[in-house]
Amino acid sequence: MTILSIPRRGFMLCLSSPSGAGKTSICSRVLDLDPQTTLSVSVTTRPMRPGEVDGEDYFFVSSDKYKEMVANGDLLEHATVFNHGYGTPKDFVFDSLSMGKDVLFDIDWQGTQQLSQLARTDLVSIFILPPTTQVLEQRLRTRAQDPEEVIQLRMSEANQEISHWAEYDYVIVNNSLEHSVAQARSIITAERLRRTRQIGLTHFVNGLRGIE
Amino acid sequence: MTILSIPRRGFMLCLSSPSGAGKTSICSRVLDLDPQTTLSVSVTTRPMRPGEVDGEDYFFVSSDKYKEMVANGDLLEHATVFNHGYGTPKDFVFDSLSMGKDVLFDIDWQGTQQLSQLARTDLVSIFILPPTTQVLEQRLRTRAQDPEEVIQLRMSEANQEISHWAEYDYVIVNNSLEHSVAQARSIITAERLRRTRQIGLTHFVNGLRGIE
């Protein structure tokens, strides 16, 4: 057995932040740079926004289909935000973990709490904070398609989301995208090196010690 | 408050491995590359080896002085290995942690266990494994000053040390020094980003949310 083949179990990595603090950019850079990570694509009942792609940003489903998935237990977690349903398809996640892939979740505190109750040992959570309130507001305002009342609602929602920072394992203050991406990647590297995730180690060590 | 000034508490990083698996080289590279880390220098009653420096490799002390330090509670942990006493001076470690420095320990499983019982939340532990038994034996044999019976004793001691791998938080298989150093540094970066170590975050988040 070479060291490269020591089997490991993947983990779920939840990244949460108030909208505008940069978690989606961080996620997308990590996914680009690290082929051992994959994104969990949620289902949602909210309407598609300009530029969004079905099956990439979300699986856009009807309210009836969503209720059916909830009833069948097809969703690992689900939550209602701004009157729309959001949920995580279950099979994709568990299949990825057992193949040693790490699944990234771009979800809010409600989703993270639900995942945490379901699978604490498989879960790693990172909260992304903006460096200042001004930066957060600025970032929210550059989404030109949103009217002022939506921005105000988002600011208040951001404040709510931030109030859950202390439920997370790690906290990154996103002052620079590249620096935050490097920090997220260090967390991923470290979590892979955890003894408990390297499920092939017992076999490997027995080999080293001449015990078969 | 800028993000660079968010106060954090340091942690103790124990690196253990059978002798010859490379932990001393990894430690020394990490210390060179990362100014926020510092090495805990142990006291020992064993004789100085050629090339060793008092106060750098160890503080070399007499058996009487060692017993006095144990009796006074000046040592954070201590253990006897090959009939010689080894111990960690306490004040240096706690002062470093409260200044936000991370203290590296190049110690064996006994020392790690004692530290773990004393200060679980401040402790991070990494076990370094050799990639193969052959590599381990080869590395032990290149220390030219040791006679054959010492090498055999070390091999048996190595096997004993390896048997404690499962008591550690992280495991690194040291196939390449540079790769292992990078992995150790990722673990250090991740551990610094743990919410619980960033003790200034509550104040920072209150500022973000306009609560003072």
Tab-separated table of C-alpha atoms in Angstrom:
chain	number	residue	atom	x	y	z
A	1	MET	CA	0.000	0.000	0.000
A	2	THR	CA	1.482	3.360	-0.977
A	3	ILE	CA	0.750	6.380	1.175
A	4	LEU	CA	-1.226	7.940	-1.654
A	5	SER	CA	-3.747	5.147	-1.435
A	6	ILE	CA	-4.572	5.407	2.289
A	7	PRO	CA	-8.367	5.529	2.070
A	8	ARG	CA	-10.069	8.462	3.727
A	9	ARG	CA	-13.647	9.503	4.295
A	10	GLY	CA	-14.743	12.849	2.896
A	11	PHE	CA	-16.346	15.556	4.987
A	12	MET	CA	-19.066	18.138	4.526
A	13	LEU	CA	-17.755	21.696	4.570
A	14	CYS	CA	-20.393	24.311	5.337
A	15	LEU	CA	-19.507	27.873	4.448
A	16	SER	CA	-21.909	30.472	5.772
A	17	SER	CA	-21.865	34.244	5.773
A	18	PRO	CA	-24.238	37.154	5.407
A	19	SER	CA	-24.914	37.659	1.699
A	20	GLY	CA	-22.277	39.993	0.311
A	21	ALA	CA	-19.478	38.765	2.581
A	22	GLY	CA	-17.984	36.670	-0.190
A	23	LYS	CA	-18.717	33.024	0.589
A	24	THR	CA	-19.862	32.243	-2.954
A	25	SER	CA	-16.624	33.596	-4.468
A	26	ILE	CA	-14.548	31.676	-1.916
A	27	CYS	CA	-16.478	28.457	-2.615
A	28	SER	CA	-16.105	28.805	-6.334
A	29	ARG	CA	-12.312	29.436	-6.153
A	30	VAL	CA	-11.822	26.443	-3.844
A	31	LEU	CA	-13.816	24.219	-6.212
A	32	ASP	CA	-11.697	25.396	-9.161
A	33	LEU	CA	-8.398	24.795	-7.371
A	34	ASP	CA	-9.140	21.511	-5.596
A	35	PRO	CA	-10.402	18.547	-7.633
A	36	GLN	CA	-11.131	16.541	-4.470
A	37	THR	CA	-13.947	18.957	-3.583
A	38	THR	CA	-17.405	19.042	-5.068
A	39	LEU	CA	-20.357	21.368	-4.557
A	40	SER	CA	-23.662	20.303	-3.092
A	41	VAL	CA	-26.288	21.852	-5.363
A	42	SER	CA	-29.483	22.669	-3.456
A	43	VAL	CA	-33.050	22.504	-4.665
A	44	THR	CA	-35.098	25.675	-4.290
A	45	THR	CA	-38.592	26.919	-4.985
A	46	ARG	CA	-37.458	30.518	-5.513
A	47	PRO	CA	-37.530	31.910	-9.068
A	48	MET	CA	-34.377	31.786	-11.165
A	49	ARG	CA	-32.423	35.082	-11.267
A	50	PRO	CA	-30.859	36.465	-14.458
A	51	GLY	CA	-27.629	34.591	-15.178
A	52	GLU	CA	-28.444	31.569	-13.021
A	53	VAL	CA	-28.277	28.064	-14.451
A	54	ASP	CA	-30.592	25.217	-13.407
A	55	GLY	CA	-28.529	22.343	-11.958
A	56	GLU	CA	-25.513	24.590	-11.362
A	57	ASP	CA	-26.667	27.380	-9.063
A	58	TYR	CA	-29.708	25.445	-7.873
A	59	PHE	CA	-32.103	22.796	-9.016
A	60	PHE	CA	-35.187	24.977	-9.487
A	61	VAL	CA	-38.278	23.004	-8.481
A	62	SER	CA	-41.983	23.659	-8.024
A	63	SER	CA	-43.496	24.008	-4.598
A	64	ASP	CA	-45.265	20.633	-5.032
A	65	LYS	CA	-42.091	18.814	-6.061
A	66	TYR	CA	-40.289	20.359	-3.081
A	67	LYS	CA	-42.995	19.209	-0.636
A	68	GLU	CA	-42.800	15.720	-2.127
A	69	MET	CA	-38.991	15.586	-1.633
A	70	VAL	CA	-39.382	16.706	1.992
A	71	ALA	CA	-42.092	14.086	2.593
A	72	ASN	CA	-40.002	11.285	1.006
A	73	GLY	CA	-36.935	12.125	3.128
A	74	ASP	CA	-34.914	12.896	-0.022
A	75	LEU	CA	-33.470	16.058	1.546
A	76	LEU	CA	-30.648	16.022	4.062
A	77	GLU	CA	-31.719	19.411	5.395
A	78	HIS	CA	-34.237	22.010	4.308
A	79	ALA	CA	-35.243	25.483	5.377
A	80	THR	CA	-37.496	28.351	4.390
A	81	VAL	CA	-35.856	31.723	3.741
A	82	PHE	CA	-37.781	34.766	2.437
A	83	ASN	CA	-40.796	32.452	1.904
A	84	HIS	CA	-38.922	30.099	-0.411
A	85	GLY	CA	-37.917	26.521	0.279
A	86	TYR	CA	-34.264	25.395	0.063
A	87	GLY	CA	-32.943	21.860	0.586
A	88	THR	CA	-30.004	19.482	0.068
A	89	PRO	CA	-30.471	16.279	-1.984
A	90	LYS	CA	-29.223	13.431	0.224
A	91	ASP	CA	-27.852	10.658	-2.043
A	92	PHE	CA	-25.299	12.844	-3.833
A	93	VAL	CA	-23.733	13.884	-0.515
A	94	PHE	CA	-23.364	10.429	1.036
A	95	ASP	CA	-22.056	8.895	-2.186
A	96	SER	CA	-19.399	11.637	-2.434
A	97	LEU	CA	-18.265	11.222	1.201
A	98	SER	CA	-17.793	7.482	0.853
A	99	MET	CA	-15.721	8.058	-2.304
A	100	GLY	CA	-13.393	10.310	-0.255
A	101	LYS	CA	-14.657	13.544	-1.802
A	102	ASP	CA	-15.321	16.628	0.294
A	103	VAL	CA	-18.666	18.272	-0.290
A	104	LEU	CA	-18.918	22.061	-0.046
A	105	PHE	CA	-22.143	23.674	1.109
A	106	ASP	CA	-22.890	27.313	0.424
A	107	ILE	CA	-25.718	27.505	2.989
A	108	ASP	CA	-27.005	29.609	5.876
A	109	TRP	CA	-26.981	28.974	9.627
A	110	GLN	CA	-30.288	27.076	9.545
A	111	GLY	CA	-28.931	24.550	7.046
A	112	THR	CA	-25.668	24.237	8.950
A	113	GLN	CA	-27.508	23.565	12.212
A	114	GLN	CA	-29.596	20.839	10.586
A	115	LEU	CA	-26.550	19.169	9.000
A	116	SER	CA	-24.714	19.399	12.292
A	117	GLN	CA	-27.487	17.542	14.111
A	118	LEU	CA	-27.510	14.858	11.415
A	119	ALA	CA	-23.804	14.245	10.973
A	120	ARG	CA	-21.606	16.056	13.495
A	121	THR	CA	-18.434	14.040	12.891
A	122	ASP	CA	-18.632	14.455	9.107
A	123	LEU	CA	-19.169	18.197	9.331
A	124	VAL	CA	-16.733	21.090	9.258
A	125	SER	CA	-18.146	24.606	9.369
A	126	ILE	CA	-16.642	27.974	8.479
A	127	PHE	CA	-18.248	31.345	9.045
A	128	ILE	CA	-17.094	34.154	6.744
A	129	LEU	CA	-17.248	37.663	8.208
A	130	PRO	CA	-16.939	40.913	6.258
A	131	PRO	CA	-14.050	43.115	7.459
A	132	THR	CA	-16.383	46.073	8.171
A	133	THR	CA	-20.109	46.897	8.036
A	134	GLN	CA	-19.332	49.446	5.293
A	135	VAL	CA	-17.747	46.821	3.059
A	136	LEU	CA	-20.769	44.567	3.535
A	137	GLU	CA	-23.248	47.322	2.609
A	138	GLN	CA	-21.114	48.354	-0.370
A	139	ARG	CA	-21.047	44.765	-1.666
A	140	LEU	CA	-24.817	44.423	-1.279
A	141	ARG	CA	-25.361	47.688	-3.194
A	142	THR	CA	-23.283	46.610	-6.206
A	143	ARG	CA	-25.888	43.998	-7.092
A	144	ALA	CA	-27.578	46.481	-9.368
A	145	GLN	CA	-30.726	44.470	-9.983
A	146	ASP	CA	-31.999	44.784	-6.403
A	147	PRO	CA	-34.262	47.673	-5.311
A	148	GLU	CA	-33.489	49.667	-2.123
A	149	GLU	CA	-36.026	47.843	0.086
A	150	VAL	CA	-34.443	44.504	-0.833
A	151	ILE	CA	-31.029	45.902	0.128
A	152	GLN	CA	-32.388	47.073	3.488
A	153	LEU	CA	-33.988	43.657	4.041
A	154	ARG	CA	-30.654	42.029	3.196
A	155	MET	CA	-28.778	44.269	5.644
A	156	SER	CA	-31.155	43.240	8.396
A	157	GLU	CA	-30.934	39.596	7.302
A	158	ALA	CA	-27.118	39.943	7.259
A	159	ASN	CA	-27.206	41.131	10.843
A	160	GLN	CA	-29.324	38.113	11.772
A	161	GLU	CA	-26.999	35.716	9.953
A	162	ILE	CA	-23.917	37.226	11.629
A	163	SER	CA	-25.518	36.647	15.028
A	164	HIS	CA	-24.917	32.904	14.476
A	165	TRP	CA	-21.128	33.164	13.942
A	166	ALA	CA	-20.354	31.498	17.283
A	167	GLU	CA	-21.941	28.192	16.175
A	168	TYR	CA	-19.147	27.558	13.649
A	169	ASP	CA	-15.862	25.644	13.974
A	170	TYR	CA	-13.762	28.217	12.122
A	171	VAL	CA	-14.094	31.938	11.417
A	172	ILE	CA	-12.469	33.744	8.471
A	173	VAL	CA	-12.552	37.542	8.176
A	174	ASN	CA	-12.716	38.091	4.416
A	175	ASN	CA	-10.440	41.062	3.892
A	176	SER	CA	-8.921	39.712	0.678
A	177	LEU	CA	-10.389	36.997	-1.537
A	178	GLU	CA	-7.051	35.309	-2.248
A	179	HIS	CA	-6.068	35.277	1.414
A	180	SER	CA	-9.460	33.888	2.465
A	181	VAL	CA	-9.275	31.192	-0.223
A	182	ALA	CA	-5.815	30.183	1.043
A	183	GLN	CA	-7.163	30.041	4.590
A	184	ALA	CA	-10.145	27.902	3.544
A	185	ARG	CA	-7.755	25.570	1.687
A	186	SER	CA	-5.554	25.222	4.785
A	187	ILE	CA	-8.620	24.237	6.789
A	188	ILE	CA	-9.490	21.629	4.139
A	189	THR	CA	-5.914	20.243	4.128
A	190	ALA	CA	-5.879	20.063	7.930
A	191	GLU	CA	-9.261	18.362	8.145
A	192	ARG	CA	-8.097	15.717	5.667
A	193	LEU	CA	-5.116	14.998	7.928
A	194	ARG	CA	-7.323	14.328	10.941
A	195	ARG	CA	-6.682	10.838	12.178
A	196	THR	CA	-10.390	10.048	12.306
A	197	ARG	CA	-10.903	10.834	8.608
A	198	GLN	CA	-7.953	8.718	7.381
A	199	ILE	CA	-9.881	5.493	7.700
A	200	GLY	CA	-7.115	3.402	6.100
A	201	LEU	CA	-4.489	4.291	8.726
A	202	THR	CA	-4.971	1.283	11.010
A	203	HIS	CA	-4.167	-1.030	8.115
A	204	PHE	CA	-1.187	1.129	7.073
A	205	VAL	CA	0.274	1.276	10.611
A	206	ASN	CA	-0.163	-2.477	11.084
A	207	GLY	CA	1.885	-2.920	7.916
A	208	LEU	CA	4.624	-0.625	9.280
A	209	ARG	CA	4.742	-2.568	12.546
A	210	GLY	CA	4.765	-5.950	10.811
A	211	ILE	CA	1.316	-6.896	12.132
A	212	GLU	CA	-1.031	-8.178	9.452
B	1	MET	CA	-10.032	47.478	15.425
B	2	THR	CA	-8.403	46.131	12.266
B	3	ILE	CA	-8.687	42.442	11.499
B	4	LEU	CA	-4.961	42.020	11.981
B	5	SER	CA	-5.358	42.974	15.610
B	6	ILE	CA	-8.049	40.439	16.564
B	7	PRO	CA	-6.429	38.936	19.652
B	8	ARG	CA	-6.010	35.197	19.702
B	9	ARG	CA	-4.742	32.662	22.184
B	10	GLY	CA	-1.815	30.501	21.163
B	11	PHE	CA	-1.877	26.734	21.284
B	12	MET	CA	0.564	23.974	22.127
B	13	LEU	CA	1.491	21.838	19.135
B	14	CYS	CA	2.885	18.424	20.033
B	15	LEU	CA	4.740	16.612	17.283
B	16	SER	CA	5.582	13.017	18.052
B	17	SER	CA	7.077	10.236	15.982
B	18	PRO	CA	9.418	7.331	16.375
B	19	SER	CA	12.982	8.666	16.246
B	20	GLY	CA	14.116	8.747	12.650
B	21	ALA	CA	10.689	9.560	11.208
B	22	GLY	CA	11.608	13.204	10.772
B	23	LYS	CA	9.755	15.199	13.415
B	24	THR	CA	12.831	17.209	14.414
B	25	SER	CA	13.439	18.341	10.806
B	26	ILE	CA	9.765	19.232	10.375
B	27	CYS	CA	9.755	21.206	13.646
B	28	SER	CA	12.870	23.101	12.730
B	29	ARG	CA	11.567	24.069	9.243
B	30	VAL	CA	8.243	25.234	10.692
B	31	LEU	CA	10.056	27.353	13.306
B	32	ASP	CA	12.216	28.919	10.563
B	33	LEU	CA	9.253	29.735	8.320
B	34	ASP	CA	6.715	30.903	10.892
B	35	PRO	CA	7.701	33.689	13.320
B	36	GLN	CA	4.509	33.177	15.342
B	37	THR	CA	5.783	29.786	16.507
B	38	THR	CA	8.335	29.130	19.198
B	39	LEU	CA	9.949	25.940	20.492
B	40	SER	CA	9.510	24.625	23.987
B	41	VAL	CA	13.006	23.663	25.112
B	42	SER	CA	12.926	20.742	27.561
B	43	VAL	CA	15.189	20.097	30.503
B	44	THR	CA	16.930	16.734	30.546
B	45	THR	CA	19.329	14.790	32.727
B	46	ARG	CA	20.797	12.873	29.804
B	47	PRO	CA	24.370	13.735	28.718
B	48	MET	CA	24.884	16.227	25.906
B	49	ARG	CA	25.603	14.630	22.488
B	50	PRO	CA	28.248	15.948	20.090
B	51	GLY	CA	26.891	19.021	18.307
B	52	GLU	CA	24.151	19.767	20.826
B	53	VAL	CA	23.852	23.203	22.407
B	54	ASP	CA	22.676	23.810	25.993
B	55	GLY	CA	19.538	25.983	25.962
B	56	GLU	CA	18.824	25.199	22.307
B	57	ASP	CA	18.486	21.432	22.039
B	58	TYR	CA	17.823	20.985	25.758
B	59	PHE	CA	18.588	22.615	29.051
B	60	PHE	CA	21.016	20.014	30.409
B	61	VAL	CA	20.532	19.706	34.174
B	62	SER	CA	21.796	17.499	36.976
B	63	SER	CA	19.643	14.789	38.456
B	64	ASP	CA	19.297	16.809	41.686
B	65	LYS	CA	18.222	19.987	39.882
B	66	TYR	CA	15.682	17.940	37.885
B	67	LYS	CA	14.194	16.409	41.048
B	68	GLU	CA	13.931	19.878	42.566
B	69	MET	CA	12.048	21.211	39.514
B	70	VAL	CA	9.629	18.268	39.649
B	71	ALA	CA	9.071	18.798	43.389
B	72	ASN	CA	8.472	22.565	42.946
B	73	GLY	CA	5.910	22.027	40.163
B	74	ASP	CA	8.098	23.962	37.698
B	75	LEU	CA	7.549	21.344	34.978
B	76	LEU	CA	4.378	21.141	32.931
B	77	GLU	CA	5.058	17.484	32.166
B	78	HIS	CA	7.945	15.134	32.762
B	79	ALA	CA	8.847	11.586	31.875
B	80	THR	CA	11.668	9.112	32.115
B	81	VAL	CA	12.961	7.626	28.845
B	82	PHE	CA	16.014	5.310	28.692
B	83	ASN	CA	16.638	6.088	32.403
B	84	HIS	CA	16.927	9.845	31.821
B	85	GLY	CA	14.507	12.527	32.980
B	86	TYR	CA	12.882	14.930	30.488
B	87	GLY	CA	10.515	17.782	31.344
B	88	THR	CA	8.891	20.993	30.093
B	89	PRO	CA	9.469	24.283	31.963
B	90	LYS	CA	6.003	25.702	32.699
B	91	ASP	CA	6.264	29.521	32.756
B	92	PHE	CA	7.695	29.883	29.255
B	93	VAL	CA	4.772	27.950	27.752
B	94	PHE	CA	1.947	29.816	29.467
B	95	ASP	CA	3.529	33.224	28.839
B	96	SER	CA	3.866	32.395	25.123
B	97	LEU	CA	0.248	31.196	24.798
B	98	SER	CA	-1.165	34.349	26.372
B	99	MET	CA	0.936	36.463	23.968
B	100	GLY	CA	-0.706	34.622	21.044
B	101	LYS	CA	2.350	32.557	20.208
B	102	ASP	CA	2.115	28.879	19.340
B	103	VAL	CA	4.504	26.620	21.198
B	104	LEU	CA	5.919	23.577	19.401
B	105	PHE	CA	6.811	20.467	21.378
B	106	ASP	CA	9.135	17.845	19.965
B	107	ILE	CA	8.111	15.185	22.517
B	108	ASP	CA	7.021	11.570	22.783
B	109	TRP	CA	3.621	10.031	23.520
B	110	GLN	CA	4.127	10.139	27.292
B	111	GLY	CA	4.704	13.893	27.244
B	112	THR	CA	1.782	14.423	24.878
B	113	GLN	CA	-0.532	12.430	27.147
B	114	GLN	CA	0.485	14.482	30.170
B	115	LEU	CA	0.004	17.790	28.337
B	116	SER	CA	-3.327	16.591	27.043
B	117	GLN	CA	-4.564	15.871	30.560
B	118	LEU	CA	-3.408	19.311	31.720
B	119	ALA	CA	-4.653	21.489	28.895
B	120	ARG	CA	-6.844	19.688	26.372
B	121	THR	CA	-8.316	22.784	24.713
B	122	ASP	CA	-4.905	24.418	24.243
B	123	LEU	CA	-3.393	21.312	22.722
B	124	VAL	CA	-3.056	20.188	19.115
B	125	SER	CA	-1.206	16.949	18.434
B	126	ILE	CA	0.340	15.547	15.274
B	127	PHE	CA	1.821	12.089	14.866
B	128	ILE	CA	4.461	11.701	12.143
B	129	LEU	CA	4.702	8.265	10.542
B	130	PRO	CA	7.546	7.019	8.335
B	131	PRO	CA	6.359	5.914	4.865
B	132	THR	CA	7.830	2.393	5.318
B	133	THR	CA	9.673	0.359	7.971
B	134	GLN	CA	12.693	0.250	5.648
B	135	VAL	CA	12.907	4.049	5.488
B	136	LEU	CA	12.718	4.243	9.280
B	137	GLU	CA	15.528	1.705	9.776
B	138	GLN	CA	17.634	3.397	7.106
B	139	ARG	CA	17.258	6.774	8.814
B	140	LEU	CA	18.213	5.299	12.193
B	141	ARG	CA	21.321	3.689	10.683
B	142	THR	CA	22.628	6.938	9.181
B	143	ARG	CA	23.280	8.316	12.652
B	144	ALA	CA	26.831	7.009	12.517
B	145	GLN	CA	27.681	7.551	16.164
B	146	ASP	CA	25.270	4.897	17.433
B	147	PRO	CA	26.370	1.253	17.917
B	148	GLU	CA	24.221	-1.623	16.580
B	149	GLU	CA	22.580	-2.476	19.926
B	150	VAL	CA	21.409	1.143	20.267
B	151	ILE	CA	19.912	0.961	16.758
B	152	GLN	CA	18.077	-2.268	17.667
B	153	LEU	CA	16.832	-0.654	20.898
B	154	ARG	CA	15.647	2.344	18.851
B	155	MET	CA	13.797	0.096	16.374
B	156	SER	CA	11.976	-1.575	19.229
B	157	GLU	CA	11.333	1.807	20.874
B	158	ALA	CA	10.082	3.100	17.485
B	159	ASN	CA	7.594	0.264	17.315
B	160	GLN	CA	6.378	1.157	20.829
B	161	GLU	CA	6.072	4.842	19.944
B	162	ILE	CA	4.137	4.071	16.743
B	163	SER	CA	1.660	2.023	18.776
B	164	HIS	CA	0.378	5.339	20.208
B	165	TRP	CA	-0.472	6.944	16.849
B	166	ALA	CA	-4.217	6.714	17.470
B	167	GLU	CA	-4.040	9.105	20.439
B	168	TYR	CA	-3.220	12.062	18.159
B	169	ASP	CA	-5.477	14.632	16.461
B	170	TYR	CA	-3.656	14.570	13.122
B	171	VAL	CA	-1.448	12.054	11.327
B	172	ILE	CA	1.143	12.951	8.677
B	173	VAL	CA	2.948	10.269	6.684
B	174	ASN	CA	6.384	11.804	6.099
B	175	ASN	CA	7.189	10.810	2.557
B	176	SER	CA	8.772	14.149	1.645
B	177	LEU	CA	10.062	16.761	4.085
B	178	GLU	CA	8.726	19.725	2.109
B	179	HIS	CA	5.287	18.181	1.719
B	180	SER	CA	5.106	17.280	5.420
B	181	VAL	CA	6.196	20.800	6.412
B	182	ALA	CA	3.458	22.262	4.202
B	183	GLN	CA	0.929	19.918	5.800
B	184	ALA	CA	2.041	20.863	9.323
B	185	ARG	CA	1.765	24.549	8.372
B	186	SER	CA	-1.778	24.030	7.057
B	187	ILE	CA	-2.716	22.443	10.374
B	188	ILE	CA	-1.236	25.456	12.204
B	189	THR	CA	-3.113	27.925	9.956
B	190	ALA	CA	-6.379	26.034	10.446
B	191	GLU	CA	-5.994	25.806	14.212
B	192	ARG	CA	-5.425	29.577	14.372
B	193	LEU	CA	-8.702	30.100	12.517
B	194	ARG	CA	-10.671	28.087	15.074
B	195	ARG	CA	-13.357	30.278	16.535
B	196	THR	CA	-12.422	29.295	20.068
B	197	ARG	CA	-8.826	30.481	19.660
B	198	GLN	CA	-9.739	33.891	18.190
B	199	ILE	CA	-10.593	35.348	21.575
B	200	GLY	CA	-11.119	38.871	20.211
B	201	LEU	CA	-13.926	37.859	17.823
B	202	THR	CA	-16.883	38.665	20.090
B	203	HIS	CA	-15.695	42.258	20.337
B	204	PHE	CA	-15.049	42.414	16.572
B	205	VAL	CA	-18.481	41.013	15.662
B	206	ASN	CA	-20.234	43.360	18.089
B	207	GLY	CA	-18.523	46.224	16.276
B	208	LEU	CA	-19.745	44.888	12.894
B	209	ARG	CA	-23.301	44.629	14.205
B	210	GLY	CA	-23.251	48.080	15.821
B	211	ILE	CA	-23.465	46.665	19.352
B	212	GLU	CA	-20.856	48.089	21.736
